[in-house]
Short mmCIF file of N, CA and C in Angstrom, two decimals:
data_model
loop_
_atom_site.label_atom_id
_atom_site.label_comp_id
_atom_site.label_asym_id
_atom_site.label_seq_id
_atom_site.Cartn_x
_atom_site.Cartn_y
_atom_site.Cartn_z
N MET A 145 11.96 60.83 -32.67
CA MET A 145 12.78 59.74 -32.21
C MET A 145 13.59 59.23 -33.39
N ALA A 146 14.84 58.97 -33.16
CA ALA A 146 15.72 58.46 -34.20
C ALA A 146 15.75 56.93 -34.14
N TRP A 147 15.93 56.33 -35.29
CA TRP A 147 16.01 54.87 -35.39
C TRP A 147 17.31 54.49 -36.06
N LEU A 148 17.79 53.30 -35.72
CA LEU A 148 19.02 52.78 -36.32
C LEU A 148 18.71 51.51 -37.09
N LYS A 149 19.40 51.32 -38.19
CA LYS A 149 19.34 50.06 -38.92
C LYS A 149 20.68 49.37 -38.69
N ILE A 150 20.64 48.19 -38.13
CA ILE A 150 21.84 47.42 -37.85
C ILE A 150 21.69 46.06 -38.52
N GLU A 151 22.71 45.65 -39.22
CA GLU A 151 22.69 44.34 -39.85
C GLU A 151 22.61 43.26 -38.76
N SER A 152 21.79 42.26 -38.98
CA SER A 152 21.58 41.24 -37.95
C SER A 152 22.85 40.43 -37.66
N ALA A 153 23.78 40.34 -38.59
CA ALA A 153 25.01 39.57 -38.39
C ALA A 153 26.14 40.40 -37.79
N VAL A 154 25.84 41.58 -37.29
CA VAL A 154 26.88 42.47 -36.79
C VAL A 154 27.74 41.83 -35.71
N ALA A 155 27.16 41.02 -34.86
CA ALA A 155 27.91 40.41 -33.76
C ALA A 155 28.97 39.42 -34.26
N ARG A 156 28.81 38.93 -35.47
CA ARG A 156 29.78 37.97 -36.03
C ARG A 156 30.71 38.59 -37.06
N HIS A 157 30.59 39.89 -37.27
CA HIS A 157 31.45 40.57 -38.24
C HIS A 157 32.88 40.59 -37.70
N PRO A 158 33.87 40.31 -38.56
CA PRO A 158 35.27 40.27 -38.09
C PRO A 158 35.74 41.53 -37.38
N LYS A 159 35.27 42.69 -37.82
CA LYS A 159 35.71 43.93 -37.17
C LYS A 159 35.20 44.01 -35.73
N PHE A 160 33.97 43.55 -35.51
CA PHE A 160 33.42 43.59 -34.15
C PHE A 160 34.05 42.52 -33.27
N LEU A 161 34.35 41.38 -33.85
CA LEU A 161 35.05 40.34 -33.10
C LEU A 161 36.43 40.83 -32.68
N LYS A 162 37.08 41.56 -33.57
CA LYS A 162 38.41 42.11 -33.27
C LYS A 162 38.31 43.17 -32.17
N ALA A 163 37.30 44.03 -32.24
CA ALA A 163 37.16 45.12 -31.26
C ALA A 163 36.75 44.61 -29.89
N GLY A 164 35.93 43.57 -29.85
CA GLY A 164 35.43 43.05 -28.58
C GLY A 164 34.06 43.60 -28.25
N ALA A 165 33.39 42.92 -27.36
CA ALA A 165 32.00 43.24 -27.03
C ALA A 165 31.84 44.65 -26.43
N ALA A 166 32.70 45.03 -25.50
CA ALA A 166 32.57 46.35 -24.86
C ALA A 166 32.78 47.47 -25.88
N ALA A 167 33.75 47.31 -26.75
CA ALA A 167 33.99 48.33 -27.79
C ALA A 167 32.85 48.35 -28.79
N ALA A 168 32.30 47.17 -29.10
CA ALA A 168 31.17 47.11 -30.03
C ALA A 168 29.96 47.85 -29.44
N TRP A 169 29.79 47.75 -28.13
CA TRP A 169 28.70 48.48 -27.48
C TRP A 169 28.94 49.99 -27.59
N LEU A 170 30.19 50.41 -27.42
CA LEU A 170 30.52 51.83 -27.58
C LEU A 170 30.23 52.26 -29.02
N TRP A 171 30.56 51.42 -29.99
CA TRP A 171 30.27 51.72 -31.40
C TRP A 171 28.77 51.93 -31.59
N LEU A 172 27.96 51.03 -31.03
CA LEU A 172 26.51 51.14 -31.17
C LEU A 172 25.99 52.41 -30.50
N CYS A 173 26.49 52.71 -29.32
CA CYS A 173 26.08 53.94 -28.63
C CYS A 173 26.51 55.17 -29.41
N GLY A 174 27.69 55.11 -30.02
CA GLY A 174 28.16 56.20 -30.87
C GLY A 174 27.29 56.37 -32.10
N LEU A 175 26.88 55.25 -32.68
CA LEU A 175 26.00 55.30 -33.84
C LEU A 175 24.66 55.96 -33.48
N ALA A 176 24.13 55.60 -32.32
CA ALA A 176 22.88 56.21 -31.85
C ALA A 176 23.06 57.71 -31.63
N TYR A 177 24.19 58.09 -31.07
CA TYR A 177 24.49 59.52 -30.87
C TYR A 177 24.47 60.25 -32.21
N CYS A 178 25.11 59.67 -33.21
CA CYS A 178 25.19 60.30 -34.54
C CYS A 178 23.81 60.43 -35.17
N GLN A 179 23.00 59.39 -35.06
CA GLN A 179 21.67 59.40 -35.66
C GLN A 179 20.76 60.40 -34.96
N GLU A 180 20.80 60.39 -33.65
CA GLU A 180 19.95 61.29 -32.87
C GLU A 180 20.35 62.75 -33.07
N GLY A 181 21.65 63.00 -33.11
CA GLY A 181 22.14 64.37 -33.24
C GLY A 181 22.34 64.83 -34.68
N LEU A 182 22.08 63.94 -35.63
CA LEU A 182 22.26 64.24 -37.06
C LEU A 182 23.66 64.81 -37.32
N THR A 183 24.68 64.06 -36.89
CA THR A 183 26.06 64.53 -37.00
C THR A 183 26.76 64.00 -38.25
N ASP A 184 26.07 63.25 -39.07
CA ASP A 184 26.66 62.63 -40.27
C ASP A 184 27.82 61.71 -39.92
N GLY A 185 27.77 61.09 -38.75
CA GLY A 185 28.77 60.11 -38.38
C GLY A 185 29.92 60.64 -37.55
N PHE A 186 29.88 61.89 -37.18
CA PHE A 186 30.96 62.47 -36.38
C PHE A 186 30.64 62.37 -34.89
N ILE A 187 31.61 61.90 -34.12
CA ILE A 187 31.49 61.83 -32.67
C ILE A 187 32.59 62.71 -32.08
N PRO A 188 32.23 63.88 -31.55
CA PRO A 188 33.26 64.75 -30.97
C PRO A 188 33.83 64.16 -29.68
N MET A 189 35.07 64.48 -29.42
CA MET A 189 35.76 64.00 -28.22
C MET A 189 34.92 64.29 -26.97
N GLY A 190 34.33 65.48 -26.92
CA GLY A 190 33.54 65.89 -25.75
C GLY A 190 32.25 65.11 -25.57
N ALA A 191 31.83 64.36 -26.58
CA ALA A 191 30.60 63.59 -26.46
C ALA A 191 30.82 62.25 -25.78
N MET A 192 32.05 61.85 -25.61
CA MET A 192 32.34 60.53 -25.05
C MET A 192 31.59 60.26 -23.74
N PRO A 193 31.53 61.21 -22.79
CA PRO A 193 30.78 60.93 -21.55
C PRO A 193 29.26 60.82 -21.78
N LEU A 194 28.77 61.32 -22.91
CA LEU A 194 27.34 61.29 -23.19
C LEU A 194 26.89 59.99 -23.85
N LEU A 195 27.83 59.14 -24.21
CA LEU A 195 27.49 57.93 -24.95
C LEU A 195 26.96 56.82 -24.04
N GLY A 196 27.07 56.99 -22.75
CA GLY A 196 26.51 56.01 -21.83
C GLY A 196 27.41 54.82 -21.56
N VAL A 197 28.68 54.93 -21.89
CA VAL A 197 29.62 53.84 -21.65
C VAL A 197 30.63 54.32 -20.62
N THR A 198 30.69 53.62 -19.51
CA THR A 198 31.66 53.96 -18.47
C THR A 198 32.45 52.70 -18.14
N GLY A 199 33.59 52.88 -17.58
CA GLY A 199 34.40 51.73 -17.19
C GLY A 199 35.77 52.19 -16.76
N THR A 200 36.53 51.24 -16.27
CA THR A 200 37.90 51.51 -15.84
C THR A 200 38.82 50.48 -16.50
N GLY A 201 40.06 50.76 -16.46
CA GLY A 201 41.05 49.84 -17.01
C GLY A 201 40.82 49.63 -18.50
N ALA A 202 40.78 48.37 -18.92
CA ALA A 202 40.61 48.05 -20.34
C ALA A 202 39.22 48.45 -20.85
N GLN A 203 38.28 48.63 -19.93
CA GLN A 203 36.92 49.00 -20.32
C GLN A 203 36.70 50.52 -20.34
N GLN A 204 37.74 51.27 -20.11
CA GLN A 204 37.66 52.73 -20.13
C GLN A 204 37.28 53.18 -21.54
N PRO A 205 36.33 54.10 -21.67
CA PRO A 205 35.86 54.52 -23.01
C PRO A 205 36.97 54.94 -23.96
N SER A 206 38.00 55.64 -23.48
CA SER A 206 39.07 56.06 -24.39
C SER A 206 39.83 54.85 -24.94
N ARG A 207 39.99 53.83 -24.13
CA ARG A 207 40.66 52.60 -24.61
C ARG A 207 39.76 51.83 -25.57
N LEU A 208 38.47 51.84 -25.29
CA LEU A 208 37.53 51.18 -26.20
C LEU A 208 37.51 51.90 -27.54
N ALA A 209 37.62 53.23 -27.50
CA ALA A 209 37.66 54.01 -28.74
C ALA A 209 38.90 53.63 -29.55
N THR A 210 40.00 53.43 -28.88
CA THR A 210 41.23 53.01 -29.57
C THR A 210 41.02 51.65 -30.22
N ARG A 211 40.32 50.77 -29.55
CA ARG A 211 40.03 49.45 -30.13
C ARG A 211 39.14 49.58 -31.37
N LEU A 212 38.21 50.52 -31.33
CA LEU A 212 37.36 50.75 -32.51
C LEU A 212 38.17 51.30 -33.68
N VAL A 213 39.13 52.15 -33.38
CA VAL A 213 40.02 52.68 -34.42
C VAL A 213 40.86 51.55 -35.01
N LEU A 214 41.43 50.72 -34.15
CA LEU A 214 42.27 49.61 -34.62
C LEU A 214 41.47 48.60 -35.44
N ALA A 215 40.18 48.45 -35.12
CA ALA A 215 39.30 47.54 -35.87
C ALA A 215 38.73 48.22 -37.11
N GLU A 216 39.08 49.48 -37.33
CA GLU A 216 38.63 50.28 -38.48
C GLU A 216 37.12 50.52 -38.49
N LEU A 217 36.55 50.65 -37.28
CA LEU A 217 35.14 51.00 -37.15
C LEU A 217 34.96 52.50 -36.92
N TRP A 218 35.94 53.11 -36.30
CA TRP A 218 35.98 54.57 -36.13
C TRP A 218 37.26 55.07 -36.78
N VAL A 219 37.18 56.28 -37.33
CA VAL A 219 38.34 56.91 -37.96
C VAL A 219 38.61 58.21 -37.19
N PRO A 220 39.81 58.34 -36.60
CA PRO A 220 40.10 59.56 -35.84
C PRO A 220 40.25 60.75 -36.78
N ARG A 221 39.75 61.89 -36.34
CA ARG A 221 39.94 63.13 -37.09
C ARG A 221 41.39 63.59 -36.94
N ASP A 222 41.92 64.14 -38.01
CA ASP A 222 43.32 64.60 -38.01
C ASP A 222 43.57 65.68 -36.96
N ASP A 223 42.54 66.49 -36.69
CA ASP A 223 42.72 67.58 -35.73
C ASP A 223 42.52 67.13 -34.28
N GLY A 224 42.23 65.84 -34.08
CA GLY A 224 42.06 65.32 -32.72
C GLY A 224 40.74 65.67 -32.07
N SER A 225 39.79 66.19 -32.84
CA SER A 225 38.52 66.64 -32.27
C SER A 225 37.53 65.51 -32.01
N GLY A 226 37.80 64.33 -32.55
CA GLY A 226 36.89 63.21 -32.34
C GLY A 226 37.07 62.16 -33.41
N TRP A 227 36.00 61.43 -33.69
CA TRP A 227 36.05 60.31 -34.63
C TRP A 227 34.89 60.38 -35.61
N ASP A 228 35.11 59.78 -36.76
CA ASP A 228 34.04 59.56 -37.73
C ASP A 228 33.74 58.06 -37.74
N VAL A 229 32.47 57.72 -37.74
CA VAL A 229 32.08 56.31 -37.86
C VAL A 229 32.38 55.89 -39.30
N HIS A 230 33.16 54.81 -39.44
CA HIS A 230 33.56 54.34 -40.77
C HIS A 230 32.32 54.05 -41.62
N ASP A 231 32.29 54.62 -42.83
CA ASP A 231 31.22 54.40 -43.82
C ASP A 231 29.82 54.78 -43.32
N TYR A 232 29.75 55.71 -42.38
CA TYR A 232 28.44 56.10 -41.82
C TYR A 232 27.46 56.51 -42.92
N LEU A 233 27.90 57.40 -43.80
CA LEU A 233 26.98 57.92 -44.83
C LEU A 233 26.73 56.92 -45.96
N THR A 234 27.46 55.83 -45.97
CA THR A 234 27.18 54.76 -46.94
C THR A 234 25.92 54.01 -46.51
N HIS A 235 25.70 53.93 -45.20
CA HIS A 235 24.60 53.13 -44.66
C HIS A 235 23.48 53.96 -44.03
N ASN A 236 23.69 55.25 -43.91
CA ASN A 236 22.70 56.12 -43.26
C ASN A 236 22.47 57.37 -44.10
N ARG A 237 21.29 57.93 -43.97
CA ARG A 237 20.96 59.16 -44.69
C ARG A 237 21.73 60.34 -44.09
N PRO A 238 22.12 61.28 -44.94
CA PRO A 238 22.78 62.48 -44.40
C PRO A 238 21.78 63.36 -43.65
N ALA A 239 22.30 64.16 -42.76
CA ALA A 239 21.45 65.02 -41.93
C ALA A 239 20.57 65.94 -42.78
N THR A 240 21.09 66.45 -43.88
CA THR A 240 20.28 67.36 -44.72
C THR A 240 19.05 66.64 -45.26
N GLU A 241 19.19 65.39 -45.65
CA GLU A 241 18.04 64.64 -46.16
C GLU A 241 17.04 64.33 -45.05
N ILE A 242 17.54 63.97 -43.88
CA ILE A 242 16.65 63.68 -42.75
C ILE A 242 15.87 64.94 -42.37
N ARG A 243 16.53 66.08 -42.32
CA ARG A 243 15.85 67.34 -41.99
C ARG A 243 14.80 67.69 -43.05
N ARG A 244 15.12 67.45 -44.32
CA ARG A 244 14.16 67.71 -45.39
C ARG A 244 12.93 66.82 -45.22
N ILE A 245 13.13 65.55 -44.94
CA ILE A 245 12.02 64.61 -44.74
C ILE A 245 11.20 65.03 -43.52
N GLN A 246 11.87 65.41 -42.43
CA GLN A 246 11.16 65.86 -41.23
C GLN A 246 10.31 67.09 -41.53
N ASP A 247 10.87 68.04 -42.29
CA ASP A 247 10.12 69.25 -42.65
C ASP A 247 8.90 68.90 -43.51
N GLU A 248 9.09 68.01 -44.48
CA GLU A 248 7.97 67.59 -45.33
C GLU A 248 6.88 66.94 -44.49
N ARG A 249 7.26 66.07 -43.58
CA ARG A 249 6.28 65.39 -42.72
C ARG A 249 5.58 66.38 -41.80
N ARG A 250 6.34 67.35 -41.30
CA ARG A 250 5.75 68.36 -40.42
C ARG A 250 4.71 69.19 -41.19
N ARG A 251 5.09 69.61 -42.42
CA ARG A 251 4.15 70.39 -43.24
C ARG A 251 2.94 69.55 -43.62
N ALA A 252 3.16 68.30 -43.99
CA ALA A 252 2.04 67.42 -44.36
C ALA A 252 1.12 67.20 -43.17
N GLY A 253 1.71 67.04 -41.99
CA GLY A 253 0.91 66.86 -40.79
C GLY A 253 0.09 68.10 -40.48
N ALA A 254 0.72 69.26 -40.62
CA ALA A 254 0.00 70.51 -40.36
C ALA A 254 -1.11 70.69 -41.39
N HIS A 255 -0.81 70.39 -42.65
CA HIS A 255 -1.81 70.51 -43.71
C HIS A 255 -2.96 69.54 -43.46
N GLY A 256 -2.61 68.31 -43.09
CA GLY A 256 -3.65 67.31 -42.80
C GLY A 256 -4.49 67.73 -41.61
N GLY A 257 -3.84 68.30 -40.60
CA GLY A 257 -4.57 68.77 -39.43
C GLY A 257 -5.53 69.90 -39.78
N GLU A 258 -5.07 70.81 -40.65
CA GLU A 258 -5.94 71.91 -41.08
C GLU A 258 -7.12 71.37 -41.87
N ALA A 259 -6.86 70.42 -42.77
CA ALA A 259 -7.93 69.84 -43.57
C ALA A 259 -8.92 69.10 -42.67
N SER A 260 -8.37 68.35 -41.71
CA SER A 260 -9.21 67.60 -40.80
C SER A 260 -10.07 68.55 -39.96
N TRP A 261 -9.47 69.64 -39.51
CA TRP A 261 -10.21 70.62 -38.71
C TRP A 261 -11.33 71.23 -39.55
N GLY A 262 -11.04 71.54 -40.81
CA GLY A 262 -12.07 72.10 -41.68
C GLY A 262 -13.22 71.13 -41.88
N LYS A 263 -12.92 69.86 -42.02
CA LYS A 263 -13.97 68.84 -42.17
C LYS A 263 -14.79 68.75 -40.90
N ARG A 264 -14.09 68.82 -39.75
CA ARG A 264 -14.82 68.75 -38.49
C ARG A 264 -15.77 69.93 -38.36
N GLU A 265 -15.31 71.12 -38.74
CA GLU A 265 -16.18 72.31 -38.66
C GLU A 265 -17.36 72.14 -39.60
N ALA A 266 -17.11 71.66 -40.82
CA ALA A 266 -18.18 71.46 -41.80
C ALA A 266 -19.15 70.40 -41.29
N ASN A 267 -18.62 69.33 -40.72
CA ASN A 267 -19.48 68.28 -40.18
C ASN A 267 -20.30 68.80 -39.02
N THR A 268 -19.71 69.62 -38.18
CA THR A 268 -20.43 70.18 -37.05
C THR A 268 -21.57 71.07 -37.55
N GLU A 269 -21.28 71.91 -38.55
CA GLU A 269 -22.32 72.76 -39.11
C GLU A 269 -23.43 71.91 -39.75
N ALA A 270 -23.03 70.88 -40.50
CA ALA A 270 -24.01 70.02 -41.16
C ALA A 270 -24.84 69.27 -40.11
N ASN A 271 -24.19 68.77 -39.09
CA ASN A 271 -24.90 68.06 -38.03
C ASN A 271 -25.87 68.99 -37.31
N SER A 272 -25.43 70.21 -37.03
CA SER A 272 -26.31 71.17 -36.36
C SER A 272 -27.52 71.47 -37.22
N LYS A 273 -27.32 71.62 -38.53
CA LYS A 273 -28.42 71.89 -39.45
C LYS A 273 -29.38 70.71 -39.49
N GLN A 274 -28.83 69.47 -39.55
CA GLN A 274 -29.67 68.28 -39.58
C GLN A 274 -30.49 68.17 -38.29
N ILE A 275 -29.85 68.45 -37.16
CA ILE A 275 -30.55 68.37 -35.88
C ILE A 275 -31.66 69.41 -35.82
N ALA A 276 -31.36 70.63 -36.29
CA ALA A 276 -32.39 71.68 -36.28
C ALA A 276 -33.55 71.30 -37.18
N GLU A 277 -33.26 70.75 -38.37
CA GLU A 277 -34.33 70.34 -39.27
C GLU A 277 -35.16 69.21 -38.68
N ALA A 278 -34.49 68.25 -38.05
CA ALA A 278 -35.20 67.13 -37.42
C ALA A 278 -36.08 67.64 -36.29
N ASN A 279 -35.57 68.58 -35.50
CA ASN A 279 -36.36 69.15 -34.41
C ASN A 279 -37.56 69.90 -34.96
N ALA A 280 -37.36 70.67 -36.03
CA ALA A 280 -38.46 71.42 -36.64
C ALA A 280 -39.53 70.47 -37.16
N GLU A 281 -39.10 69.36 -37.80
CA GLU A 281 -40.06 68.37 -38.31
C GLU A 281 -40.84 67.74 -37.16
N GLN A 282 -40.13 67.42 -36.07
CA GLN A 282 -40.77 66.80 -34.92
C GLN A 282 -41.79 67.76 -34.30
N ILE A 283 -41.42 69.02 -34.18
CA ILE A 283 -42.35 70.03 -33.62
C ILE A 283 -43.55 70.18 -34.54
N ALA A 284 -43.29 70.22 -35.85
CA ALA A 284 -44.40 70.35 -36.81
C ALA A 284 -45.32 69.15 -36.72
N ASP A 285 -44.74 67.95 -36.63
CA ASP A 285 -45.56 66.72 -36.52
C ASP A 285 -46.39 66.75 -35.25
N GLU A 286 -45.77 67.13 -34.13
CA GLU A 286 -46.51 67.17 -32.86
C GLU A 286 -47.61 68.22 -32.90
N THR A 287 -47.32 69.36 -33.52
CA THR A 287 -48.33 70.42 -33.63
C THR A 287 -49.49 69.95 -34.50
N ALA A 288 -49.18 69.30 -35.61
CA ALA A 288 -50.22 68.80 -36.51
C ALA A 288 -51.07 67.75 -35.79
N LYS A 289 -50.43 66.90 -35.02
CA LYS A 289 -51.15 65.85 -34.29
C LYS A 289 -52.07 66.48 -33.25
N GLN A 290 -51.55 67.49 -32.53
CA GLN A 290 -52.37 68.16 -31.51
C GLN A 290 -53.56 68.86 -32.17
N ASN A 291 -53.34 69.49 -33.32
CA ASN A 291 -54.41 70.16 -34.03
C ASN A 291 -55.47 69.16 -34.51
N ALA A 292 -54.99 68.00 -34.99
CA ALA A 292 -55.92 66.98 -35.46
C ALA A 292 -56.73 66.43 -34.31
N GLU A 293 -56.11 66.24 -33.14
CA GLU A 293 -56.83 65.74 -31.97
C GLU A 293 -57.84 66.77 -31.50
N ALA A 294 -57.47 68.04 -31.57
CA ALA A 294 -58.37 69.11 -31.11
C ALA A 294 -59.60 69.17 -32.01
N VAL A 295 -59.41 68.98 -33.29
CA VAL A 295 -60.53 69.03 -34.24
C VAL A 295 -61.42 67.80 -34.07
N ALA A 296 -60.81 66.65 -33.75
CA ALA A 296 -61.56 65.40 -33.62
C ALA A 296 -62.38 65.34 -32.34
N GLU A 297 -62.05 66.11 -31.34
CA GLU A 297 -62.79 66.06 -30.08
C GLU A 297 -64.09 66.87 -30.22
N PRO A 298 -65.17 66.27 -29.82
CA PRO A 298 -66.44 67.02 -29.88
C PRO A 298 -66.46 68.11 -28.78
N ILE A 299 -67.13 69.18 -29.10
CA ILE A 299 -67.27 70.25 -28.15
C ILE A 299 -68.61 70.07 -27.46
N CYS A 300 -68.63 70.01 -26.19
CA CYS A 300 -69.86 69.82 -25.46
C CYS A 300 -70.34 71.08 -24.83
#
């Protein structure tokens, strides 16, 4: 699961006030798209329907995107393929670093799981040995008791 860090004063930032609430929501949805997809802040034109923002008229996503560009929150790509979130990599880790961290955590988890499994197997063996020894002691004690009772009883 991807997480976003958003400054708590974002709703009062001049750029968001300029863009308006609906465009700010598109910006947030775009940011989530970038974080989840590890796009380093790029939002392709074709992803617009996937951002979860729909509307008509002034609330149409393409118009909201224009408002984000005018507010300098999104930067259009020269080739027309989509937008870059302004200063995305200034405030977020690049995809290569996130993938490296994910790989490290995956390996550490696998290593920890292997170590944990080995301990469980060792504990199971140790527990089985302790149970067997306790059972043997109990049988020996009962046998000794029975033998002592047999010797103590007079034979008539």
